[in-house]
PDB file of C-alpha atoms in Angstrom:
ATOM      1  CA  MET A  28     -21.320  27.920 -42.537  1.00 93.00           C
ATOM      2  CA  LEU A  29     -17.651  26.570 -41.959  1.00 95.00           C
ATOM      3  CA  PHE A  30     -15.858  27.723 -39.700  1.00 97.00           C
ATOM      4  CA  PHE A  31     -12.252  27.212 -39.010  1.00 97.00           C
ATOM      5  CA  GLU A  32     -13.000  24.331 -36.925  1.00 96.00           C
ATOM      6  CA  ASP A  33     -14.932  22.624 -39.524  1.00 96.00           C
ATOM      7  CA  MET A  34     -11.063  22.957 -41.871  1.00 97.00           C
ATOM      8  CA  ASN A  35      -9.529  19.312 -40.694  1.00 97.00           C
ATOM      9  CA  PRO A  36      -7.127  18.974 -42.897  1.00 98.00           C
ATOM     10  CA  GLY A  37      -6.947  15.819 -45.377  1.00 98.00           C
ATOM     11  CA  GLU A  38     -10.558  16.182 -45.713  1.00 97.00           C
ATOM     12  CA  SER A  39     -12.234  18.037 -48.980  1.00 96.00           C
ATOM     13  CA  ILE A  40     -14.996  19.096 -50.571  1.00 96.00           C
ATOM     14  CA  THR A  41     -16.321  19.334 -53.952  1.00 97.00           C
ATOM     15  CA  SER A  42     -18.277  21.890 -56.093  1.00 97.00           C
ATOM     16  CA  PRO A  43     -21.250  21.411 -58.570  1.00 97.00           C
ATOM     17  CA  PRO A  44     -20.523  20.791 -61.918  1.00 98.00           C
ATOM     18  CA  LEU A  45     -20.042  24.044 -64.082  1.00 98.00           C
ATOM     19  CA  THR A  46     -20.174  24.181 -67.424  1.00 98.00           C
ATOM     20  CA  VAL A  47     -18.314  26.801 -69.526  1.00 98.00           C
ATOM     21  CA  ASP A  48     -20.097  29.062 -71.923  1.00 98.00           C
ATOM     22  CA  ARG A  49     -18.543  29.629 -74.921  1.00 97.00           C
ATOM     23  CA  ASP A  50     -20.250  33.410 -75.376  1.00 98.00           C
ATOM     24  CA  GLU A  51     -18.728  34.073 -71.672  1.00 98.00           C
ATOM     25  CA  MET A  52     -15.216  32.946 -71.931  1.00 98.00           C
ATOM     26  CA  VAL A  53     -14.833  34.350 -75.418  1.00 98.00           C
ATOM     27  CA  GLU A  54     -16.774  37.719 -74.275  1.00 98.00           C
ATOM     28  CA  PHE A  55     -14.123  37.979 -71.069  1.00 98.00           C
ATOM     29  CA  ALA A  56     -11.213  37.769 -73.153  1.00 98.00           C
ATOM     30  CA  LYS A  57     -12.005  40.555 -75.395  1.00 98.00           C
ATOM     31  CA  ARG A  58     -11.796  42.517 -73.429  1.00 98.00           C
ATOM     32  CA  TRP A  59      -9.343  41.070 -70.139  1.00 98.00           C
ATOM     33  CA  ASP A  60      -7.152  39.006 -72.362  1.00 97.00           C
ATOM     34  CA  PRO A  61      -7.832  39.476 -76.340  1.00 97.00           C
ATOM     35  CA  MET A  62      -5.032  36.814 -77.805  1.00 97.00           C
ATOM     36  CA  PRO A  63      -5.818  36.326 -80.141  1.00 97.00           C
ATOM     37  CA  PHE A  64      -6.033  32.370 -79.651  1.00 97.00           C
ATOM     38  CA  HIS A  65      -9.166  33.367 -76.918  1.00 97.00           C
ATOM     39  CA  VAL A  66     -11.821  34.782 -79.521  1.00 97.00           C
ATOM     40  CA  ASP A  67     -10.856  33.727 -82.907  1.00 96.00           C
ATOM     41  CA  GLU A  68     -11.065  30.152 -83.652  1.00 95.00           C
ATOM     42  CA  ALA A  69      -8.863  29.893 -86.495  1.00 97.00           C
ATOM     43  CA  ALA A  70      -6.051  31.508 -83.787  1.00 97.00           C
ATOM     44  CA  GLY A  71      -6.694  29.460 -81.644  1.00 96.00           C
ATOM     45  CA  MET A  72      -7.344  25.665 -84.205  1.00 96.00           C
ATOM     46  CA  ALA A  73      -3.577  26.869 -85.579  1.00 96.00           C
ATOM     47  CA  SER A  74      -2.237  27.042 -81.625  1.00 95.00           C
ATOM     48  CA  PHE A  75      -3.783  24.972 -79.840  1.00 95.00           C
ATOM     49  CA  GLY A  76      -6.877  23.496 -81.546  1.00 96.00           C
ATOM     50  CA  GLY A  77      -9.624  25.605 -80.802  1.00 96.00           C
ATOM     51  CA  ILE A  78      -9.868  28.425 -78.490  1.00 97.00           C
ATOM     52  CA  THR A  79      -8.693  28.449 -75.444  1.00 98.00           C
ATOM     53  CA  ALA A  80     -10.143  30.505 -71.758  1.00 98.00           C
ATOM     54  CA  PRO A  81      -7.451  33.488 -70.548  1.00 98.00           C
ATOM     55  CA  GLY A  82      -6.076  32.140 -67.462  1.00 98.00           C
ATOM     56  CA  ILE A  83      -7.429  34.955 -65.851  1.00 97.00           C
ATOM     57  CA  PHE A  84     -11.288  33.612 -66.713  1.00 98.00           C
ATOM     58  CA  VAL A  85     -10.333  30.522 -65.267  1.00 98.00           C
ATOM     59  CA  LEU A  86     -10.157  32.264 -62.126  1.00 98.00           C
ATOM     60  CA  ALA A  87     -12.717  33.883 -62.009  1.00 98.00           C
ATOM     61  CA  LEU A  88     -14.888  30.190 -62.591  1.00 98.00           C
ATOM     62  CA  LYS A  89     -12.727  29.013 -59.569  1.00 98.00           C
ATOM     63  CA  GLN A  90     -13.626  31.964 -57.762  1.00 97.00           C
ATOM     64  CA  ARG A  91     -17.723  31.543 -59.094  1.00 97.00           C
ATOM     65  CA  LEU A  92     -17.529  27.639 -57.880  1.00 98.00           C
ATOM     66  CA  ILE A  93     -16.520  28.133 -54.281  1.00 96.00           C
ATOM     67  CA  HIS A  94     -19.663  30.510 -54.233  1.00 95.00           C
ATOM     68  CA  GLN A  95     -20.996  26.960 -55.081  1.00 95.00           C
ATOM     69  CA  LEU A  96     -19.760  24.670 -52.408  1.00 93.00           C
ATOM     70  CA  PRO A  97     -22.522  23.322 -50.377  1.00 88.00           C
ATOM     71  CA  ASP A  98     -21.759  25.216 -47.180  1.00 89.00           C
ATOM     72  CA  PRO A  99     -20.367  28.474 -47.171  1.00 90.00           C
ATOM     73  CA  HIS A 100     -17.182  29.592 -46.058  1.00 93.00           C
ATOM     74  CA  ALA A 101     -16.578  32.062 -42.500  1.00 96.00           C
ATOM     75  CA  VAL A 102     -13.240  33.554 -44.653  1.00 96.00           C
ATOM     76  CA  ILE A 103     -11.979  36.788 -43.635  1.00 97.00           C
ATOM     77  CA  ALA A 104      -9.374  37.693 -46.062  1.00 97.00           C
ATOM     78  CA  SER A 105      -7.668  35.372 -48.679  1.00 97.00           C
ATOM     79  CA  LEU A 106      -3.901  36.335 -48.257  1.00 97.00           C
ATOM     80  CA  GLY A 107      -2.481  35.210 -51.008  1.00 97.00           C
ATOM     81  CA  TYR A 108      -1.924  31.611 -53.667  1.00 98.00           C
ATOM     82  CA  ASP A 109       1.096  30.225 -54.187  1.00 98.00           C
ATOM     83  CA  GLU A 110       1.844  28.119 -57.179  1.00 98.00           C
ATOM     84  CA  VAL A 111      -0.843  28.868 -59.432  1.00 98.00           C
ATOM     85  CA  ARG A 112      -0.747  26.709 -62.105  1.00 98.00           C
ATOM     86  CA  PHE A 113      -2.956  26.114 -66.043  1.00 98.00           C
ATOM     87  CA  LEU A 114      -2.457  22.223 -66.359  1.00 98.00           C
ATOM     88  CA  GLU A 115      -4.318  22.184 -69.260  1.00 97.00           C
ATOM     89  CA  PRO A 116      -6.409  24.486 -71.406  1.00 97.00           C
ATOM     90  CA  VAL A 117     -10.279  25.444 -70.265  1.00 98.00           C
ATOM     91  CA  ARG A 118     -12.048  25.082 -73.787  1.00 98.00           C
ATOM     92  CA  PRO A 119     -15.441  25.818 -74.569  1.00 98.00           C
ATOM     93  CA  ASN A 120     -18.396  23.720 -72.709  1.00 98.00           C
ATOM     94  CA  ASP A 121     -15.787  21.884 -70.797  1.00 98.00           C
ATOM     95  CA  THR A 122     -17.492  20.956 -67.141  1.00 98.00           C
ATOM     96  CA  LEU A 123     -15.021  21.874 -64.574  1.00 98.00           C
ATOM     97  CA  ARG A 124     -15.703  20.654 -60.623  1.00 98.00           C
ATOM     98  CA  LEU A 125     -13.986  22.677 -57.712  1.00 98.00           C
ATOM     99  CA  LYS A 126     -12.019  20.832 -55.321  1.00 98.00           C
ATOM    100  CA  TYR A 127     -11.113  22.226 -52.464  1.00 96.00           C
ATOM    101  CA  ASP A 128      -8.980  20.365 -49.500  1.00 98.00           C
ATOM    102  CA  TRP A 129      -7.352  21.787 -46.176  1.00 98.00           C
ATOM    103  CA  LEU A 130      -4.288  21.338 -45.925  1.00 98.00           C
ATOM    104  CA  THR A 131      -3.001  23.238 -42.914  1.00 98.00           C
ATOM    105  CA  ARG A 132      -4.251  25.028 -40.602  1.00 97.00           C
ATOM    106  CA  ARG A 133      -2.792  27.311 -37.344  1.00 97.00           C
ATOM    107  CA  ASP A 134      -4.438  29.743 -34.721  1.00 95.00           C
ATOM    108  CA  SER A 135      -3.600  33.392 -35.355  1.00 94.00           C
ATOM    109  CA  LYS A 136      -0.801  34.451 -33.332  1.00 90.00           C
ATOM    110  CA  SER A 137      -3.112  37.792 -32.270  1.00 93.00           C
ATOM    111  CA  LYS A 138      -6.229  37.395 -32.866  1.00 94.00           C
ATOM    112  CA  PRO A 139      -8.376  34.631 -30.692  1.00 94.00           C
ATOM    113  CA  ASP A 140     -11.832  35.115 -32.975  1.00 96.00           C
ATOM    114  CA  ARG A 141      -9.020  33.620 -36.223  1.00 97.00           C
ATOM    115  CA  GLY A 142      -6.859  31.133 -38.131  1.00 97.00           C
ATOM    116  CA  VAL A 143      -5.322  30.796 -41.158  1.00 98.00           C
ATOM    117  CA  VAL A 144      -5.552  27.530 -43.506  1.00 98.00           C
ATOM    118  CA  THR A 145      -3.749  26.565 -46.534  1.00 98.00           C
ATOM    119  CA  VAL A 146      -5.641  24.992 -49.279  1.00 98.00           C
ATOM    120  CA  ARG A 147      -5.403  23.483 -52.586  1.00 98.00           C
ATOM    121  CA  LEU A 148      -7.768  24.958 -54.809  1.00 98.00           C
ATOM    122  CA  SER A 149      -8.411  22.173 -58.675  1.00 98.00           C
ATOM    123  CA  LEU A 150     -10.695  23.623 -60.900  1.00 98.00           C
ATOM    124  CA  ILE A 151     -11.069  19.170 -62.483  1.00 98.00           C
ATOM    125  CA  ASN A 152     -12.813  18.508 -65.980  1.00 98.00           C
ATOM    126  CA  GLN A 153     -15.397  16.257 -67.548  1.00 98.00           C
ATOM    127  CA  SER A 154     -12.444  13.548 -68.007  1.00 98.00           C
ATOM    128  CA  GLY A 155     -10.732  14.098 -64.988  1.00 98.00           C
ATOM    129  CA  LYS A 156      -7.416  16.095 -65.024  1.00 98.00           C
ATOM    130  CA  THR A 157      -6.928  18.811 -62.798  1.00 98.00           C
ATOM    131  CA  VAL A 158      -6.848  21.718 -65.603  1.00 98.00           C
ATOM    132  CA  MET A 159      -5.833  24.565 -62.542  1.00 98.00           C
ATOM    133  CA  SER A 160      -4.233  24.188 -59.630  1.00 98.00           C
ATOM    134  CA  HIS A 161      -3.416  26.862 -56.838  1.00 98.00           C
ATOM    135  CA  LEU A 162      -2.259  27.526 -52.933  1.00 98.00           C
ATOM    136  CA  ASP A 163      -4.698  29.608 -51.270  1.00 98.00           C
ATOM    137  CA  THR A 164      -3.994  31.116 -47.974  1.00 98.00           C
ATOM    138  CA  ILE A 165      -7.013  32.158 -45.408  1.00 98.00           C
ATOM    139  CA  LEU A 166      -8.610  33.655 -42.486  1.00 97.00           C
ATOM    140  CA  VAL A 167     -10.735  32.605 -41.265  1.00 98.00           C
ATOM    141  CA  ARG A 168     -13.245  33.287 -38.677  1.00 97.00           C
ATOM    142  CA  ARG A 169     -13.697  30.582 -35.519  1.00 97.00           C
ATOM    143  CA  ARG A 170     -16.777  29.211 -33.517  1.00 94.00           C
ATOM    144  CA  SER A 171     -15.692  30.453 -30.684  1.00 87.00           C
ATOM    145  CA  PRO A 172     -12.086  32.408 -29.711  1.00 82.00           C
ATOM    146  CA  ALA A 173      -9.397  29.476 -29.048  1.00 76.00           C
ATOM    147  CA  GLY A 174      -8.922  29.119 -25.430  1.00 63.00           C
ATOM    148  CA  GLY A 175     -12.826  28.778 -25.440  1.00 56.00           C
ATOM    149  CA  GLU A 176     -13.914  26.085 -26.969  1.00 48.00           C
TER     150      GLU A 176
END
């Protein structure tokens, strides 16, 4: 388990790979974001050279990969996303990895058993291109209360 004390700014971890399943992607899009270029091959070809994943599906893949990181995190809550960017289309059979970079951390001002960490999450495809990134501010349990280390 990774606690607040383990999340050192400047360090990062990477998830195992995940291959995007076409059927899962299209079924998700049909229910949650049925734009023609997400669900119809001809419309996808005309717009983007093939069907593409909805942004919300890309975020769901990112979330799945968080739970496949080598060590679980002692996260209490996400406090919010910033700078969400969809930089390249995600397509069926793409293989994605999540890079998890710790940027900053600070003690909680009100509760000594936790801290606040800012991370950059980046989904990187099989060609090494970042397809999505965002900042996440997370509330994380400490291994021991501040001042008790």
